[in-house]
XYZ file of C-alpha atoms in Angstrom:
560
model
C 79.163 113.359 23.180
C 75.776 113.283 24.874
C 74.880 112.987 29.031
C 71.745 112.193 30.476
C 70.646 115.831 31.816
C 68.479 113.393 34.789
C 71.008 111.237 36.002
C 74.349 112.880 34.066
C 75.921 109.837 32.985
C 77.548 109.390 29.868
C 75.675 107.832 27.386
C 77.538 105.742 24.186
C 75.784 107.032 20.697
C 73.960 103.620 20.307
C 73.146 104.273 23.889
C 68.898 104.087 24.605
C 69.812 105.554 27.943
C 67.525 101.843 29.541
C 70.281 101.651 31.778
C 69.412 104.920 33.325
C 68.524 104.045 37.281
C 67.106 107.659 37.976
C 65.161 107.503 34.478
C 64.120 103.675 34.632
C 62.684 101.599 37.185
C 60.184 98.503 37.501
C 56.995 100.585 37.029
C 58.689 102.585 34.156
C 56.524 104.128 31.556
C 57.771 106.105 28.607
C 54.615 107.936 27.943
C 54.158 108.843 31.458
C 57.865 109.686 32.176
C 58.242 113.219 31.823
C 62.186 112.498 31.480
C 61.550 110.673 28.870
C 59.210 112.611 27.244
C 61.919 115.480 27.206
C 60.235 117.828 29.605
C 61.582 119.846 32.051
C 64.938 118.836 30.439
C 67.857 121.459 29.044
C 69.576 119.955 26.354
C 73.455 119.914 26.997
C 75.631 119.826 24.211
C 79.175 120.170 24.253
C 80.601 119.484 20.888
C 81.021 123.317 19.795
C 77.583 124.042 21.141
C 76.363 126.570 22.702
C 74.207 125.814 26.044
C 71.973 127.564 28.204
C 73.871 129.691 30.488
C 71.499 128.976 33.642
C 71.978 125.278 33.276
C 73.644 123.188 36.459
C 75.435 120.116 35.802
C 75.527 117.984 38.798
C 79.136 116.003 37.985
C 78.613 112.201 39.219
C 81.021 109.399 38.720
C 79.614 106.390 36.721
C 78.179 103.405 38.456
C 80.983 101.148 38.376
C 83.417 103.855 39.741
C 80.558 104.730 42.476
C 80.733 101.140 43.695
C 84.753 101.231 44.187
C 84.901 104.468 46.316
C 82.614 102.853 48.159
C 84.610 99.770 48.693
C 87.581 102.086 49.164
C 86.364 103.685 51.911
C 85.261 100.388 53.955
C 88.359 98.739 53.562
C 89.537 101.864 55.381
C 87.302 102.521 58.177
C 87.772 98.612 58.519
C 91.742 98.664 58.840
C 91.046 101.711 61.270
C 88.799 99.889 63.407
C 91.044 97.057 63.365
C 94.043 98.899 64.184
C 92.155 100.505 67.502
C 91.025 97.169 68.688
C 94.595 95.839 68.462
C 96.248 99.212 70.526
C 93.123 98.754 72.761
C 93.903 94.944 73.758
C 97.525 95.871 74.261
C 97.028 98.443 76.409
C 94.647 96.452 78.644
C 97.136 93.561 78.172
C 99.586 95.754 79.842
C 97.555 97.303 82.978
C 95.920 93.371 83.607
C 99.196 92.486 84.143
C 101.176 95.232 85.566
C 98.180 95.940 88.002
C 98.264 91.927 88.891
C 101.885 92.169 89.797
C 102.121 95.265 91.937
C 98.583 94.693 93.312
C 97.122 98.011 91.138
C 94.413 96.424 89.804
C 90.842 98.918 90.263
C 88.898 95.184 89.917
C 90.401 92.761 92.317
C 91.541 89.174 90.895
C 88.514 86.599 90.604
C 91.055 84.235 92.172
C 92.341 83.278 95.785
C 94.997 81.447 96.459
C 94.729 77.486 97.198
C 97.194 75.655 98.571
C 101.006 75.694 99.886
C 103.738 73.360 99.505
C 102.550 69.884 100.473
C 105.993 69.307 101.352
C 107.352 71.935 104.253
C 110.979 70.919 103.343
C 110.421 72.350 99.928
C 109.865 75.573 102.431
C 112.651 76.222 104.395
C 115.227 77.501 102.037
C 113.067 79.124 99.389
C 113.428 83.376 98.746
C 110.626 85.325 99.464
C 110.200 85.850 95.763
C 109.980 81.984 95.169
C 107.613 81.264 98.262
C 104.503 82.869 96.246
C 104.709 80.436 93.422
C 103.522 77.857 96.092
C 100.139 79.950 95.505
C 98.023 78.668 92.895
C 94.494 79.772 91.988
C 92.027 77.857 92.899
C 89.557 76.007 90.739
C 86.254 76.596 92.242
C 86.690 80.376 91.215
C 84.326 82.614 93.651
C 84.298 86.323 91.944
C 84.012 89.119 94.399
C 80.695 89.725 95.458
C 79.570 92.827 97.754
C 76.470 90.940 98.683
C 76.171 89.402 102.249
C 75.207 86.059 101.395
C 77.868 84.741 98.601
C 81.227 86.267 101.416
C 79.144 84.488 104.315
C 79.434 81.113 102.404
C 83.385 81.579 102.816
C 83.188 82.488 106.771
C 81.239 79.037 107.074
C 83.853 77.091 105.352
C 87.075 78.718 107.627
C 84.162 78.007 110.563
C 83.999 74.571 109.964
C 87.854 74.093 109.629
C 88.310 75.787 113.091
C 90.174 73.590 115.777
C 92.449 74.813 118.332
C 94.560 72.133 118.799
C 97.573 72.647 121.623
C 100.865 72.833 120.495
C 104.102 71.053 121.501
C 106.605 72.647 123.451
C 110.040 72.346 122.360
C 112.365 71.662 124.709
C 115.658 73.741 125.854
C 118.102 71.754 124.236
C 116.707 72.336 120.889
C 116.308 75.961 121.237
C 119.843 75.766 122.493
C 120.960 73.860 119.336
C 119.177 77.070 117.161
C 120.076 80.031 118.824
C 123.398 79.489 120.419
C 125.312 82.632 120.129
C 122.372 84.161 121.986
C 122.393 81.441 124.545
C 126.861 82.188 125.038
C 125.397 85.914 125.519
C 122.395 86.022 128.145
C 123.049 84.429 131.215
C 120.882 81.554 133.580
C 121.038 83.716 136.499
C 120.670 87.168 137.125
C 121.355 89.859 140.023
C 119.583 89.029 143.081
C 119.534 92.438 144.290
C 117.596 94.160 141.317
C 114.157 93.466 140.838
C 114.915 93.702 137.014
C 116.996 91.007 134.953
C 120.557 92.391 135.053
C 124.118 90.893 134.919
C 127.554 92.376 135.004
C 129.550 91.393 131.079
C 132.892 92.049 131.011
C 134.272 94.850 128.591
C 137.132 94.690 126.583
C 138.106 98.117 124.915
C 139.457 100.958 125.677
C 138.527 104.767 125.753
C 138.574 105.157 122.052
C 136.879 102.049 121.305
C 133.446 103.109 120.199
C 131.100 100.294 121.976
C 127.721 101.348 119.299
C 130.362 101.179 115.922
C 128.931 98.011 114.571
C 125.386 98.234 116.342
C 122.863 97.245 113.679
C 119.598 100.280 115.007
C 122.496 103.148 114.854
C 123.875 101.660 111.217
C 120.415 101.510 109.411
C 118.189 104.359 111.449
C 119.392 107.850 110.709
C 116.704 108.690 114.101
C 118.529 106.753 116.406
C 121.815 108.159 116.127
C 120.940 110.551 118.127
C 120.749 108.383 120.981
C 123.629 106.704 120.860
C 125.591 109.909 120.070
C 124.633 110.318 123.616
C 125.458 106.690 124.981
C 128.759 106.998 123.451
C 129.540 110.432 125.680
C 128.369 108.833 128.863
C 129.558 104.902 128.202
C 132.939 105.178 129.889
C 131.333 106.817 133.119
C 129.027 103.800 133.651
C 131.612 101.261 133.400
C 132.598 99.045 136.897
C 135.853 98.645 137.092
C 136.862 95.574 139.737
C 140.787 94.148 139.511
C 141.676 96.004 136.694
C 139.230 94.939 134.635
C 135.715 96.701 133.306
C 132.381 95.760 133.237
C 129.061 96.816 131.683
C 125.386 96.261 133.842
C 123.450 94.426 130.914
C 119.620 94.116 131.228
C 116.761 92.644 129.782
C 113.441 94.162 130.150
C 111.160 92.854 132.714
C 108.181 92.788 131.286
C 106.412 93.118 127.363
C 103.886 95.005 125.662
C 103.379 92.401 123.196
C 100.445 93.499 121.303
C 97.865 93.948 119.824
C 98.997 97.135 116.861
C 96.136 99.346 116.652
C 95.203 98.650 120.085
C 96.165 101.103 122.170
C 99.911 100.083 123.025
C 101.137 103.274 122.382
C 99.040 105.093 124.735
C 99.926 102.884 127.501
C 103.233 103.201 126.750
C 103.451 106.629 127.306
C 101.798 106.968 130.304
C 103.804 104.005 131.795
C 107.036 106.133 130.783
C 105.335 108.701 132.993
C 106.117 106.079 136.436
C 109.143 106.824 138.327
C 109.972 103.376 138.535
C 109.037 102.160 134.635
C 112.320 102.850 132.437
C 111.703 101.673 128.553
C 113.773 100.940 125.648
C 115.857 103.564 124.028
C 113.920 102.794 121.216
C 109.769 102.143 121.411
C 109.132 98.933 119.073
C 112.675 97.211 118.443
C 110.705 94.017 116.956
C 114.086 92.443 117.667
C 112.442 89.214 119.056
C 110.309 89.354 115.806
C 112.219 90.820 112.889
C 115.067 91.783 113.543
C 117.208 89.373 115.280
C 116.175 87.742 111.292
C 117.887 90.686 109.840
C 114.497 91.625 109.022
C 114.191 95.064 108.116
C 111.037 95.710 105.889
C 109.843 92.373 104.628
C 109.144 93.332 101.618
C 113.012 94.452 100.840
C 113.821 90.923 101.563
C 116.546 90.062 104.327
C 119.703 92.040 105.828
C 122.537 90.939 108.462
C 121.082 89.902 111.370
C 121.236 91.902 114.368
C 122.577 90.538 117.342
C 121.350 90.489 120.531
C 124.288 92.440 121.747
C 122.604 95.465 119.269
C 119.315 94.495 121.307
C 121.107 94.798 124.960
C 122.293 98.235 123.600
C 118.641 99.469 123.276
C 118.606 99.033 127.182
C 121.843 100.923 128.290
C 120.023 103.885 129.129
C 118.128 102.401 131.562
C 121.197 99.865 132.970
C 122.997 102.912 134.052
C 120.028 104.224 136.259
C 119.902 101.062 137.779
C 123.742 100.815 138.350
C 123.297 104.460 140.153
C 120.765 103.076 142.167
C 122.791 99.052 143.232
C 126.328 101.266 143.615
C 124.574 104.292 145.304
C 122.713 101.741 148.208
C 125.837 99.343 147.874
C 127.595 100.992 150.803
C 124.273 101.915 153.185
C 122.241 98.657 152.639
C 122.772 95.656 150.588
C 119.817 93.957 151.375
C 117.604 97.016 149.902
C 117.067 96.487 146.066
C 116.906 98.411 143.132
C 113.118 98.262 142.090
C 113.269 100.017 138.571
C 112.166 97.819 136.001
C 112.741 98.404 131.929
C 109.747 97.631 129.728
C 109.511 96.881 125.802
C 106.664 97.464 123.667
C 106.937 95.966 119.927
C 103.315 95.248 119.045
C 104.543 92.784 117.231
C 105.734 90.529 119.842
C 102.494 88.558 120.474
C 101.627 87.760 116.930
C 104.709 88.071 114.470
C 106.184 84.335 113.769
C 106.407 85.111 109.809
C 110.163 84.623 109.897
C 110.683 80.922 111.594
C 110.035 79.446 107.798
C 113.476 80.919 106.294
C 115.325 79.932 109.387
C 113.867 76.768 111.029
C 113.808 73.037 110.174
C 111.826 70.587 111.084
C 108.213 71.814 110.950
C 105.085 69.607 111.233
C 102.661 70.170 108.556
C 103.456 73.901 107.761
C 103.278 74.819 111.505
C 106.612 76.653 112.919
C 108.505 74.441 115.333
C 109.564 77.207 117.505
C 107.930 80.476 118.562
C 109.178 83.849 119.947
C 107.759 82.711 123.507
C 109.550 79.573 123.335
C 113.164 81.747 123.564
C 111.774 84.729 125.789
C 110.924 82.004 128.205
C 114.222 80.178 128.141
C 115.884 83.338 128.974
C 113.462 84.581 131.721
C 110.458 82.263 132.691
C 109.493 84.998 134.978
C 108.283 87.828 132.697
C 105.461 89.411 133.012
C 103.509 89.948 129.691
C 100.549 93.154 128.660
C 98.519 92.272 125.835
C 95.941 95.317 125.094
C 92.802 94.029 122.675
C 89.840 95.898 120.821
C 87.151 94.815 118.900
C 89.048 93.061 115.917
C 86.640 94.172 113.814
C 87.019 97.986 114.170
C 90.975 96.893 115.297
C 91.221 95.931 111.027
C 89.492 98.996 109.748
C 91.847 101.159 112.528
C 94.859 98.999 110.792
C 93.641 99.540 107.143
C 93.587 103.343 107.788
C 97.070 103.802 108.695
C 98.665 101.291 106.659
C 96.950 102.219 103.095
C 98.442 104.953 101.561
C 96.327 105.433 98.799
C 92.965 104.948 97.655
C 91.634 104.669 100.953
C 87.887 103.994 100.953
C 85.523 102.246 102.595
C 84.215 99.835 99.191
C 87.994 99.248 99.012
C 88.598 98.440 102.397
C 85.471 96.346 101.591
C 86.736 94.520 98.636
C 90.324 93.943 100.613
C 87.913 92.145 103.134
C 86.509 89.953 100.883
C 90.274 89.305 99.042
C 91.686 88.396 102.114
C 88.650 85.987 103.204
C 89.159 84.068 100.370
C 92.893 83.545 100.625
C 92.700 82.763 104.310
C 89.551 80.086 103.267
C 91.987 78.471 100.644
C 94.752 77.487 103.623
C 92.325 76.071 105.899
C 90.984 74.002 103.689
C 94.392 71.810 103.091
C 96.005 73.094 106.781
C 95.574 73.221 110.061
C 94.886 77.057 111.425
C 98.289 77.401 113.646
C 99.526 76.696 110.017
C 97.643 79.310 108.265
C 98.114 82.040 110.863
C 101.846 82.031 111.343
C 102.269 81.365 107.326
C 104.429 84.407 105.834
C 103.198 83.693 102.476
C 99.959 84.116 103.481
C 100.065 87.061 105.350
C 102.053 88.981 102.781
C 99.403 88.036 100.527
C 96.196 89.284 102.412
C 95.588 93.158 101.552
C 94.427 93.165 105.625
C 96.127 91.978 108.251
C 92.759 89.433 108.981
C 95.087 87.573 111.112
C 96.036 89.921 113.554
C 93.001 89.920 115.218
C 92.733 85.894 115.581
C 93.778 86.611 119.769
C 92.840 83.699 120.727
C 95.246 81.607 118.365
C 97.702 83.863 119.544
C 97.446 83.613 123.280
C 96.944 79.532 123.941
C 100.631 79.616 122.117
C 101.521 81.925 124.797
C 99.899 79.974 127.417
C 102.099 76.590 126.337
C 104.633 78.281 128.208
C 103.887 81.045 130.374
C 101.540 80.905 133.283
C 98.036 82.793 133.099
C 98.844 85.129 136.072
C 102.081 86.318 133.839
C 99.880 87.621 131.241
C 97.429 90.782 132.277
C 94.903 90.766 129.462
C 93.459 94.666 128.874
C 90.537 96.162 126.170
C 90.825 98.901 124.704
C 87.287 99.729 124.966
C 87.793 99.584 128.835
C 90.665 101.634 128.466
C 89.344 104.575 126.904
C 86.528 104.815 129.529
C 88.488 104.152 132.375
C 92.013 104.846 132.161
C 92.561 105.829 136.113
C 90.977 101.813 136.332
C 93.103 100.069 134.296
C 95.817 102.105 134.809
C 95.915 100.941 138.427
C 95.415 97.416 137.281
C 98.883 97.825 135.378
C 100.066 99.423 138.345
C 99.026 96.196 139.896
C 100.302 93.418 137.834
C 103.578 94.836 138.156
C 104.073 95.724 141.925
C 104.957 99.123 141.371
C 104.977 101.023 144.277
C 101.844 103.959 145.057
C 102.039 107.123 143.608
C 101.687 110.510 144.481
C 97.994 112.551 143.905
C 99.933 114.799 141.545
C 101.566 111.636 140.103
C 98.674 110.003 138.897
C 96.884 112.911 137.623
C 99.944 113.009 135.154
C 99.790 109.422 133.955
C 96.038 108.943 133.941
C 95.198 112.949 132.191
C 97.742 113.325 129.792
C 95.674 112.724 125.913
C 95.464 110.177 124.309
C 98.645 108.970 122.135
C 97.979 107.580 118.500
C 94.657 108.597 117.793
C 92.883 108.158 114.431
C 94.763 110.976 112.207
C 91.988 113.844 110.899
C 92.070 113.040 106.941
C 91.328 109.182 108.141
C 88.205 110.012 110.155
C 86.687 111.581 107.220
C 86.615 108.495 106.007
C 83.616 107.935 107.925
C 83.024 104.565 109.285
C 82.574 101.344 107.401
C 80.325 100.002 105.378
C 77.823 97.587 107.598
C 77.713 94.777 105.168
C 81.575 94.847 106.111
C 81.098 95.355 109.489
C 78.453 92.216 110.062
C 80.929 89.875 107.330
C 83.700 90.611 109.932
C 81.691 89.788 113.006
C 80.676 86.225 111.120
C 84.443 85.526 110.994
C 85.280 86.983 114.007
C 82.910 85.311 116.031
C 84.384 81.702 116.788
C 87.534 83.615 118.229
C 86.044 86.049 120.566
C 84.053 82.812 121.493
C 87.181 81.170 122.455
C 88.667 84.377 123.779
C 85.753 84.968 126.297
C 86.032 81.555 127.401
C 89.970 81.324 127.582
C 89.591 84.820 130.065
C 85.837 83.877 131.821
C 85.196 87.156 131.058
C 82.266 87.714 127.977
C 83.541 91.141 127.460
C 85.731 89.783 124.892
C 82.662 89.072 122.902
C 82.764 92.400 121.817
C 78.669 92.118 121.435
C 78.225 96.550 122.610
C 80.738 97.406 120.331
């Protein structure tokens, strides 16, 4: 047997070793070759030979074997590769989708919404779950963009579809016809010796009957049980008893808070509470006129029993029996001297909250709700009196984003929910009207921001359709904050409460502020100003609007 020593391949016996690739090659000469020549070569035998002990043999694998290996070992660095590239789609398969769904996505969705139902019928019956297939995504697909110029293309479309057209006041019959049980409850008239709405209702049980058993706030709030604990130890003493039979003093509040959230109702809550005169809810922010009285709990968990507005009368017991001290106490000296403590309510979302009336009522024109939460407050007491407080809606959103977000929290993201939200609110007003997109629940739930909260404007001529101007006292924020004794006093004002003590309103007007921006938010820092001048573009038309609604430009918000 005999190997090529060069290139140790095994050579046949009629082998001429020419197919020797180390030994031959184009330029190949024998004479030259010293391989070939047999120098610098140690002969190897191994047929009972001996060889030189200091030889190496350098063990390769024939040509045609070389070439398989090779083969062998593409084939599996190709089935490997494969295999990763197939794991690697599934897995971003998986978080596309999942992050779509629950909104997890670290790259928002190149799409926004188009348009609803072109039928409202289709509407009014649909779950919550089912409404958001009426969302489709558009065609003309606009990525998100950070730069200025591509998001200010949007603002000029929604600009363009602006027009704030006056809506049509139902009239009582129909709300009557919707809402009766609450019509059998509240009366048409009310106590002319209290300055607050109040009526006597007639009680039926007994001592053991518990009067807060079935109330819906006590059943569902584990926080509020503590207060009607209490009601239920005091209920009995605060009955009226007249010809063997008992009766309850049942109020309404006198006058709202009714928004804006993240606009300072909070602190003016509290230092109204501070007035001898100003008695509030047992409970800050019911949102029965909103939510509630829809058995809305937490949209997003869908709808529960709705709570009566016996469980909303309850909130104001507290309050009733300081008045009844006050009519029985004054009953016997003077009858002509009335009781002048009034009950307030403050649910920020009273003003701007309408996301319910699709589930609930008929007869809508064009996607628009036929009835709004002033349409029943006013058919139960056309002389309320009505706070809104304002801010800049621009810093009001980033404010709202701050607390709301739980994670995450950033300015680029608040940046990117901007843009998100722009683009679903540009896809509604481009097939209807703005009343339409603003009070749409669909929508709303849909925009990462609450964009539409800060629309005032909207909000308030729907207000005005049936309340009078001088019922609504119209506050900012920004005013607030650098002159609380001022607009304290203009509060004071607006609801003829009587003059306070030196002492008095030191309390109300020095006590801190309520609500503030929580530490681990402010770090935050503020945001970024290519947000910041996007969300003056939008805002703009409205504050227009507002300013000229109010003759008053400081609702141009042009310092801030």
């Amino acid at each position: 047997m005999r190997y090529c020593i060069n290139c140790c391949i095994h050579l046949l016996p009629n082998d001429l070793h020419r197919q020797c690739f180390r030994c031959r090659g184009p330029d190949h000469n024998n004479q030259k070759c010293p391989v070939c020549r047999g120098e610098n070569k140690i002969p190897l035998y191994t047929d009972s030979k001996q060889m030189k002990w200091l030889a190496v043999l350098e063990v390769r694998t024939d040509h045609c074997e070389s070439w398989n290996g090779f083969f062998c070992l593409r084939k599996g660095k190709l089935c490997s590769l494969m295999f990763g590239l197939i794991i690697m789609t599934l897995v971003m398969v998986s978080y596309i989708l999942t992050g779509a769904k629950h909104g997890l996505l670290l790259i928002p969705s190149p799409f926004h919404y188009g348009a609803f139902a072109s039928n409202p019928s289709l509407m009014d019956n649909e779950s919550l779950s089912d409404m958001k297939d009426y969302y489709q995504p558009s065609k003309m697909n606009i990525s998100y963009v950070k730069d200025y110029p591509s998001i200010k293309l949007i603002i000029d479309t929604i600009t363009s579809k602006i027009e704030f057209i006056t809506r049509q006041r139902p009239d009582l019959e129909e709300l009557r016809k919707q809402e009766p049980h609450m019509f059998s409850v509240i009366p048409n008239k009310f106590l002319p010796n209290s300055k607050n709405p109040c009526w006597y209702e007639e009680y039926h049980g007994n001592t053991t009957t518990d009067p807060y058993a079935t109330n819906s706030y006590a059943l569902y709030s584990k926080r509020f049980r503590i207060i009607f604990d209490y009601l239920r130890k005091v209920f009995w003493n605060h009955l009226y008893h007249y010809k063997d039979k008992h009766y309850r003093l049942r109020c309404l509040p006198h006058f709202y808070i009714i928004g804006q959230p993240k606009c300072g109702t909070t602190d003016l809550y509290d230092r109204l509470r501070l007035h001898p005169d100003v008695r509030f809810s047992a409970i800050k922010e019911p949102h029965w006129w909103t939510r509630k009285r829809f058995g809305i709990i937490r949209l997003r968990d869908g709808f529960h029993d709705r709570y009566p507005v016996e469980d909303y009368l309850d909130l104001f017991d507290l309050a009733a029996h300081q008045i009844q001290s006050v009519l029985q106490s004054d009953a016997g000296k003077d009858r002509a001297k009335r009781n002048n403590i009034i009950i307030g309510e403050a649910s920020a979302s009273t003003m701007w909250d309408n996301n319910a009336w699709i589930f609930f009522y008929d007869n809508s024109t064009e996607g628009e709700p036929p009835f709004l939460i002033q349409d029943f407050i006013h058919a139960f007491q056309p002389n309320a009196k009505l706070i809104i407080m304002l801010r800049d809606p621009v810093e009001r959103l980033y404010s709202d984003y701050l607390y709301f977000a739980s994670a995450n929290k950033s300015a680029e993201d608040f940046h990117e929910k901007v843009a998100e939200s722009l683009q679903l609110f540009e896809g509604c007003v481009l097939d209807f009207s703005l009343r339409a997109c603003v009070y749409n629940n669909t929508l709303n739930n849909a925009m990462p921001v609450r964009l539409q909260v800060g629309l005032y404007v909207v909000y308030l001529l729907d207000w005005l359709t049936v309340f009078n101007k001088d019922q609504i006292l119209v506050l900012r924020l920004e005013d607030h904050a650098s002159n609380m004794r001022y607009t304290m006093h203009m509060v004071f004002q607006f609801l003829d409460l009587g003059p306070l003590s030196e002492k008095q309103e030191a309390l109300i007007t020095k006590s801190p502020a309520s609500n503030t921006r929580r530490p681990e938010d402010r770090s935050l820092g503020p945001m970024l100003p290519t947000t910041k001048a996007i969300l003056r573009d939008f805002y703009r038309p409205f504050n227009t609007k507002l300013a000229q609604v109010l003759f008053d430009d400081a609702f141009l918000w042009k310092r801030t």
